[in-house]
C-alpha cells in the first residue's frame, strides 16, 4: 500500500515543504530510502523500527520504499523520524491516515516511542501554514515555539502512539496557542542602567543618538574608562521589538537550536559579544559540515553585535562584516549548500588607542613606539571604519567622577522613551520601507535628509577639509536626520550637521 505524509525541513532559516512517500509491497524483507537523505536521516530506520515495536506496532513486512520528495533537496537531521514512522504505519495498514492531507508532522523518535524536540520548529510551522495545511504535529517541547505562528494549528504530541491516534482520527488534541501578549509583557527584564556608569555624558549622548537611528558606534579610549559597561547598557535603551522582528529573530535562534521551552519567542533585542579569538566562520556563519549554522552577525539580527578589543580580532573575521553592514544579509556559499541569513544589527566596537592603552591617558605614560602604534592601528581597514557612523572618544575619569556615588545622567527608562518616540517618527515617515534612519538607501537619503541651505555650506566645508568619502557623506546626512528627529524637527539645521560631523572626526585624528 502507498501512503503519503506531509512534513517540513529547514534550509537556512526558511522552512521547506516535504512529502514522505512510503510504499509497502510483497517481497523479501528490506527497506530502501531515497531522496538525498543524509546520515542522520538514514539512521532513522533503526530509531523508527525500535519506536514502532515499543509503541505496540510491528515493523512492516516485505519490501518498503521511502521517498523523501522533492528529491533534489538534501534532507538533514532527525526531524523526519515521526513522518517516516507514520507513513510506514499507514502503508502497512496499521493506522488509517485520515488527517494526512491536513497536517504535517515533524519530530525525532526515541527508541521507546517518545518524541524529542527538533531545531527549526518555528520555520517549519510557517512553511506548513504557507503550503495551505491546516496545522503541524510537533514535539510537546516545541509547542510554545511553534505556537506563535498565526493561522496554523499546532498539535503537540509526546509519543508515536499519540501521533498515530490523532492522524487516524481516533483522538482529538487541542491546538496549542502561545500567549504572545504575556511574553511581550515579560520582556521588560532587569537590564543594567545607564546611571550606573560614572561620567562619560558625551558618550551616553552618542549612544542615545545611535539607538535612535540604528547607527554603528566605535568607542576608543584607555582601559577601564567604561567602554564595555556602556555597550552592555545599550540594549536597555533600544526600542521595543515588533512582532515581525521578534518572529524573524526567533527563527534564527530556532534553526540554531537556541530557543528554550521557557523562551519560545525572543522579544528582547539580542546582545552578542563574541571573544576576539572567534573564527571567521563563527562570525559570519556556515560550517564545515552539511548543515549550515547562523553566525554571530545573524544571531545579533535586530539587536547589537559588540566587538571588544577590536584590533585583536582576526583581520578576515572583521572584513566579513562589510556585506552585513551594507546589505543587512549575509550570503554563505559552500560546496554542499548555499544559504542566506538576515543580519541587520547595530555594530558597537571598542578599542584602546595603542597596544598599552595609555596613549590618550593624561595620567599614564604610553610605552609604545610610533611603529607599534602604527601596526596596531593598521589592523583595522579603512573601508570597515568608513561603515561605522559614530566615532567617540572615551577619556579617563577624574577622581571626583569616580568618588561621586550619585546616579549620573538620565536613566535607561527615560532614554528609552525618547528613543522609542524617535523610532516611531521614523517608521511613520518611511511607511514601513525602512525601520530607522541608518537603513536608508542613497535615494531615500536624497529624499528625506536634505539639510537647510546654511547647513549645506557647513557640510561642504567639513567634507573639503576632512576628505569624507561618498559613503561617509551619506552617513553624516543620516546622522543629522536622526539628530533632527530627536528634537522632533522636520528640517536638518546647522547644529545637527555640526554634531554629525564631529562624530566622524575621531578616525582622522588617530589613524
Short mmCIF file of N, CA, C and O in Angstrom, two decimals, residues 370-439:
data_model
loop_
_atom_site.label_atom_id
_atom_site.label_comp_id
_atom_site.label_asym_id
_atom_site.label_seq_id
_atom_site.Cartn_x
_atom_site.Cartn_y
_atom_site.Cartn_z
N UNK A 370 56.23 54.64 17.98
CA UNK A 370 55.37 55.02 16.85
C UNK A 370 55.11 53.85 15.90
O UNK A 370 54.01 53.71 15.36
N UNK A 371 56.12 53.00 15.70
CA UNK A 371 55.91 51.86 14.82
C UNK A 371 54.90 50.87 15.38
O UNK A 371 54.09 50.31 14.64
N UNK A 372 54.94 50.64 16.70
CA UNK A 372 53.98 49.73 17.33
C UNK A 372 52.57 50.29 17.24
O UNK A 372 51.61 49.55 16.99
N UNK A 373 52.44 51.59 17.43
CA UNK A 373 51.12 52.22 17.33
C UNK A 373 50.60 52.10 15.91
O UNK A 373 49.41 51.78 15.68
N UNK A 374 51.47 52.32 14.93
CA UNK A 374 51.06 52.25 13.54
C UNK A 374 50.61 50.84 13.16
O UNK A 374 49.59 50.64 12.49
N UNK A 375 51.36 49.83 13.61
CA UNK A 375 50.98 48.44 13.31
C UNK A 375 49.68 48.07 14.00
O UNK A 375 48.86 47.34 13.44
N UNK A 376 49.49 48.58 15.21
CA UNK A 376 48.25 48.29 15.95
C UNK A 376 47.04 48.89 15.22
O UNK A 376 46.01 48.24 15.04
N UNK A 377 47.18 50.14 14.79
CA UNK A 377 46.08 50.80 14.12
C UNK A 377 45.82 50.24 12.72
O UNK A 377 44.69 50.22 12.24
N UNK A 378 46.88 49.75 12.07
CA UNK A 378 46.72 49.26 10.71
C UNK A 378 45.99 47.93 10.64
O UNK A 378 45.70 47.44 9.55
N UNK A 379 45.69 47.32 11.79
CA UNK A 379 44.91 46.08 11.79
C UNK A 379 43.46 46.33 11.35
O UNK A 379 42.75 45.40 11.00
N UNK A 380 43.05 47.58 11.41
CA UNK A 380 41.68 47.94 11.00
C UNK A 380 41.74 48.58 9.62
O UNK A 380 42.49 49.52 9.39
N UNK A 381 40.92 48.09 8.72
CA UNK A 381 40.92 48.63 7.36
C UNK A 381 40.07 49.89 7.29
O UNK A 381 39.09 50.05 8.03
N UNK A 382 40.45 50.78 6.37
CA UNK A 382 39.67 52.00 6.16
C UNK A 382 38.24 51.74 5.75
O UNK A 382 37.32 52.39 6.25
N UNK A 383 37.97 50.80 4.82
CA UNK A 383 36.58 50.53 4.43
C UNK A 383 35.70 50.09 5.58
O UNK A 383 34.50 50.43 5.61
N UNK A 384 36.26 49.34 6.56
CA UNK A 384 35.45 48.93 7.70
C UNK A 384 35.13 50.12 8.58
O UNK A 384 33.98 50.31 9.02
N UNK A 385 36.13 50.96 8.85
CA UNK A 385 35.89 52.15 9.67
C UNK A 385 34.91 53.10 8.98
O UNK A 385 34.13 53.79 9.64
N UNK A 386 34.94 53.14 7.68
CA UNK A 386 34.04 54.01 6.93
C UNK A 386 32.58 53.61 7.11
O UNK A 386 31.69 54.43 6.92
N UNK A 387 32.34 52.35 7.48
CA UNK A 387 30.97 51.86 7.67
C UNK A 387 30.46 52.08 9.08
O UNK A 387 29.33 51.68 9.40
N UNK A 388 31.28 52.66 9.94
CA UNK A 388 30.87 52.96 11.31
C UNK A 388 30.48 54.42 11.38
O UNK A 388 31.28 55.30 11.09
N UNK A 389 29.26 54.69 11.81
CA UNK A 389 28.70 56.04 11.74
C UNK A 389 29.29 56.99 12.78
O UNK A 389 29.56 58.16 12.49
N UNK A 390 29.44 56.49 14.02
CA UNK A 390 29.81 57.36 15.13
C UNK A 390 31.14 56.90 15.72
O UNK A 390 31.29 55.74 16.10
N UNK A 391 32.11 57.82 15.78
CA UNK A 391 33.38 57.56 16.44
C UNK A 391 33.45 58.48 17.65
O UNK A 391 33.36 59.70 17.50
N UNK A 392 33.61 57.92 18.84
CA UNK A 392 33.56 58.75 20.04
C UNK A 392 34.71 58.37 20.96
O UNK A 392 35.04 57.20 21.15
N UNK A 393 35.34 59.40 21.52
CA UNK A 393 36.44 59.22 22.46
C UNK A 393 35.87 58.99 23.86
O UNK A 393 34.94 59.67 24.29
N UNK A 394 36.45 58.01 24.58
CA UNK A 394 36.03 57.71 25.96
C UNK A 394 37.23 57.99 26.85
O UNK A 394 38.10 57.14 27.03
N UNK A 395 37.34 59.20 27.43
CA UNK A 395 38.53 59.58 28.20
C UNK A 395 38.56 58.95 29.59
O UNK A 395 37.56 58.42 30.08
N UNK A 396 39.73 59.04 30.21
CA UNK A 396 39.89 58.56 31.58
C UNK A 396 39.09 59.45 32.53
O UNK A 396 38.92 60.65 32.31
N UNK A 397 38.59 58.85 33.63
CA UNK A 397 37.76 59.58 34.59
C UNK A 397 38.63 60.22 35.66
O UNK A 397 39.69 59.69 36.04
N UNK A 398 38.17 61.35 36.17
CA UNK A 398 38.87 62.02 37.26
C UNK A 398 38.48 61.40 38.60
O UNK A 398 37.51 60.64 38.70
N UNK A 399 39.22 61.74 39.66
CA UNK A 399 38.91 61.21 40.98
C UNK A 399 37.53 61.68 41.43
O UNK A 399 36.77 60.92 42.06
N UNK A 400 37.19 62.93 41.14
CA UNK A 400 35.89 63.44 41.55
C UNK A 400 34.75 62.64 40.93
O UNK A 400 33.74 62.35 41.57
N UNK A 401 34.90 62.26 39.66
CA UNK A 401 33.86 61.47 38.99
C UNK A 401 33.79 60.06 39.58
O UNK A 401 32.70 59.51 39.77
N UNK A 402 34.94 59.47 39.88
CA UNK A 402 34.94 58.12 40.43
C UNK A 402 34.39 58.09 41.85
O UNK A 402 33.71 57.12 42.24
N UNK A 403 34.64 59.13 42.64
CA UNK A 403 34.19 59.16 44.03
C UNK A 403 32.74 59.59 44.18
O UNK A 403 32.16 59.45 45.26
N UNK A 404 32.13 60.10 43.12
CA UNK A 404 30.74 60.55 43.18
C UNK A 404 29.82 59.34 43.04
O UNK A 404 29.76 58.71 41.98
N UNK A 405 29.08 59.00 44.10
CA UNK A 405 28.21 57.83 44.09
C UNK A 405 26.77 58.15 43.71
O UNK A 405 25.91 57.27 43.79
N UNK A 406 26.51 59.36 43.35
CA UNK A 406 25.16 59.73 42.92
C UNK A 406 24.89 59.21 41.51
O UNK A 406 25.83 59.07 40.71
N UNK A 407 23.62 58.91 41.18
CA UNK A 407 23.30 58.50 39.80
C UNK A 407 23.72 59.57 38.81
O UNK A 407 23.56 60.77 39.05
N UNK A 408 24.26 59.13 37.69
CA UNK A 408 24.82 60.05 36.71
C UNK A 408 23.94 60.10 35.47
O UNK A 408 23.76 59.08 34.79
N UNK A 409 23.42 61.29 35.16
CA UNK A 409 22.66 61.47 33.92
C UNK A 409 21.27 60.86 33.96
O UNK A 409 20.73 60.50 35.01
N UNK A 410 20.66 60.73 32.78
CA UNK A 410 19.31 60.20 32.64
C UNK A 410 19.33 58.68 32.78
O UNK A 410 20.32 58.01 32.44
N UNK A 411 18.23 58.12 33.27
CA UNK A 411 18.12 56.68 33.43
C UNK A 411 17.83 56.02 32.08
O UNK A 411 17.42 56.67 31.12
N UNK A 412 18.02 54.72 32.04
CA UNK A 412 17.75 53.97 30.80
C UNK A 412 16.28 54.06 30.41
O UNK A 412 15.94 54.09 29.22
N UNK A 413 15.39 54.09 31.40
CA UNK A 413 13.95 54.18 31.11
C UNK A 413 13.63 55.49 30.41
O UNK A 413 12.88 55.53 29.42
N UNK A 414 14.22 56.59 30.90
CA UNK A 414 13.97 57.90 30.28
C UNK A 414 14.54 57.96 28.87
O UNK A 414 13.89 58.46 27.94
N UNK A 415 15.76 57.46 28.70
CA UNK A 415 16.38 57.48 27.38
C UNK A 415 15.61 56.59 26.42
O UNK A 415 15.40 56.93 25.24
N UNK A 416 15.15 55.44 26.91
CA UNK A 416 14.42 54.51 26.06
C UNK A 416 13.12 55.13 25.56
O UNK A 416 12.73 54.93 24.40
N UNK A 417 12.44 55.89 26.40
CA UNK A 417 11.21 56.56 25.98
C UNK A 417 11.49 57.55 24.85
O UNK A 417 10.72 57.65 23.88
N UNK A 418 12.60 58.29 24.97
CA UNK A 418 12.97 59.24 23.91
C UNK A 418 13.32 58.50 22.62
O UNK A 418 12.90 58.90 21.53
N UNK A 419 14.07 57.40 22.75
CA UNK A 419 14.45 56.62 21.57
C UNK A 419 13.22 56.01 20.91
O UNK A 419 13.10 56.01 19.67
N UNK A 420 12.29 55.51 21.71
CA UNK A 420 11.08 54.89 21.15
C UNK A 420 10.26 55.92 20.37
O UNK A 420 9.78 55.63 19.27
N UNK A 421 10.12 57.12 20.92
CA UNK A 421 9.36 58.16 20.22
C UNK A 421 10.05 58.55 18.91
O UNK A 421 9.38 58.78 17.89
N UNK A 422 11.39 58.60 18.93
CA UNK A 422 12.13 58.94 17.72
C UNK A 422 11.98 57.86 16.66
O UNK A 422 11.77 58.16 15.47
N UNK A 423 12.07 56.60 17.05
CA UNK A 423 11.90 55.50 16.10
C UNK A 423 10.47 55.48 15.54
O UNK A 423 10.27 55.15 14.37
N UNK A 424 9.49 55.80 16.38
CA UNK A 424 8.10 55.83 15.90
C UNK A 424 7.92 56.88 14.81
O UNK A 424 7.20 56.67 13.83
N UNK A 425 8.58 58.02 14.98
CA UNK A 425 8.51 59.05 13.95
C UNK A 425 9.14 58.57 12.64
O UNK A 425 8.63 58.86 11.55
N UNK A 426 10.23 57.86 12.75
CA UNK A 426 10.90 57.36 11.55
C UNK A 426 10.04 56.32 10.83
O UNK A 426 9.94 56.33 9.61
N UNK A 427 9.43 55.41 11.57
CA UNK A 427 8.57 54.39 10.94
C UNK A 427 7.39 55.04 10.24
O UNK A 427 6.98 54.61 9.16
N UNK A 428 6.82 56.07 10.87
CA UNK A 428 5.70 56.77 10.25
C UNK A 428 6.13 57.49 8.98
O UNK A 428 5.40 57.51 7.98
N UNK A 429 7.31 58.07 8.99
CA UNK A 429 7.80 58.80 7.82
C UNK A 429 8.06 57.87 6.65
O UNK A 429 7.71 58.18 5.50
N UNK A 430 8.67 56.72 6.92
CA UNK A 430 9.06 55.81 5.85
C UNK A 430 7.99 54.78 5.52
O UNK A 430 8.17 53.99 4.59
N UNK A 431 6.91 54.77 6.28
CA UNK A 431 5.75 53.93 5.97
C UNK A 431 6.12 52.46 5.77
O UNK A 431 5.66 51.80 4.84
N UNK A 432 7.00 51.96 6.65
CA UNK A 432 7.36 50.55 6.60
C UNK A 432 8.50 50.20 5.66
O UNK A 432 8.97 49.06 5.68
N UNK A 433 8.95 51.15 4.83
CA UNK A 433 10.05 50.84 3.91
C UNK A 433 11.37 50.66 4.65
O UNK A 433 12.17 49.80 4.29
N UNK A 434 11.60 51.47 5.67
CA UNK A 434 12.81 51.39 6.46
C UNK A 434 12.44 51.44 7.93
O UNK A 434 11.52 52.17 8.33
N UNK A 435 13.19 50.69 8.75
CA UNK A 435 12.92 50.66 10.18
C UNK A 435 13.51 51.86 10.90
O UNK A 435 12.97 52.31 11.91
N UNK A 436 14.62 52.39 10.38
CA UNK A 436 15.27 53.53 11.04
C UNK A 436 16.15 54.25 10.01
O UNK A 436 16.33 53.79 8.89
N UNK A 437 16.71 55.38 10.44
CA UNK A 437 17.48 56.21 9.51
C UNK A 437 18.73 55.52 8.99
O UNK A 437 19.15 55.76 7.86
N UNK A 438 19.36 54.66 9.81
CA UNK A 438 20.59 54.01 9.38
C UNK A 438 20.37 53.07 8.21
O UNK A 438 21.32 52.73 7.51
N UNK A 439 19.12 52.65 7.96
CA UNK A 439 18.83 51.70 6.89
C UNK A 439 18.51 52.39 5.56
O UNK A 439 18.25 51.70 4.58
#
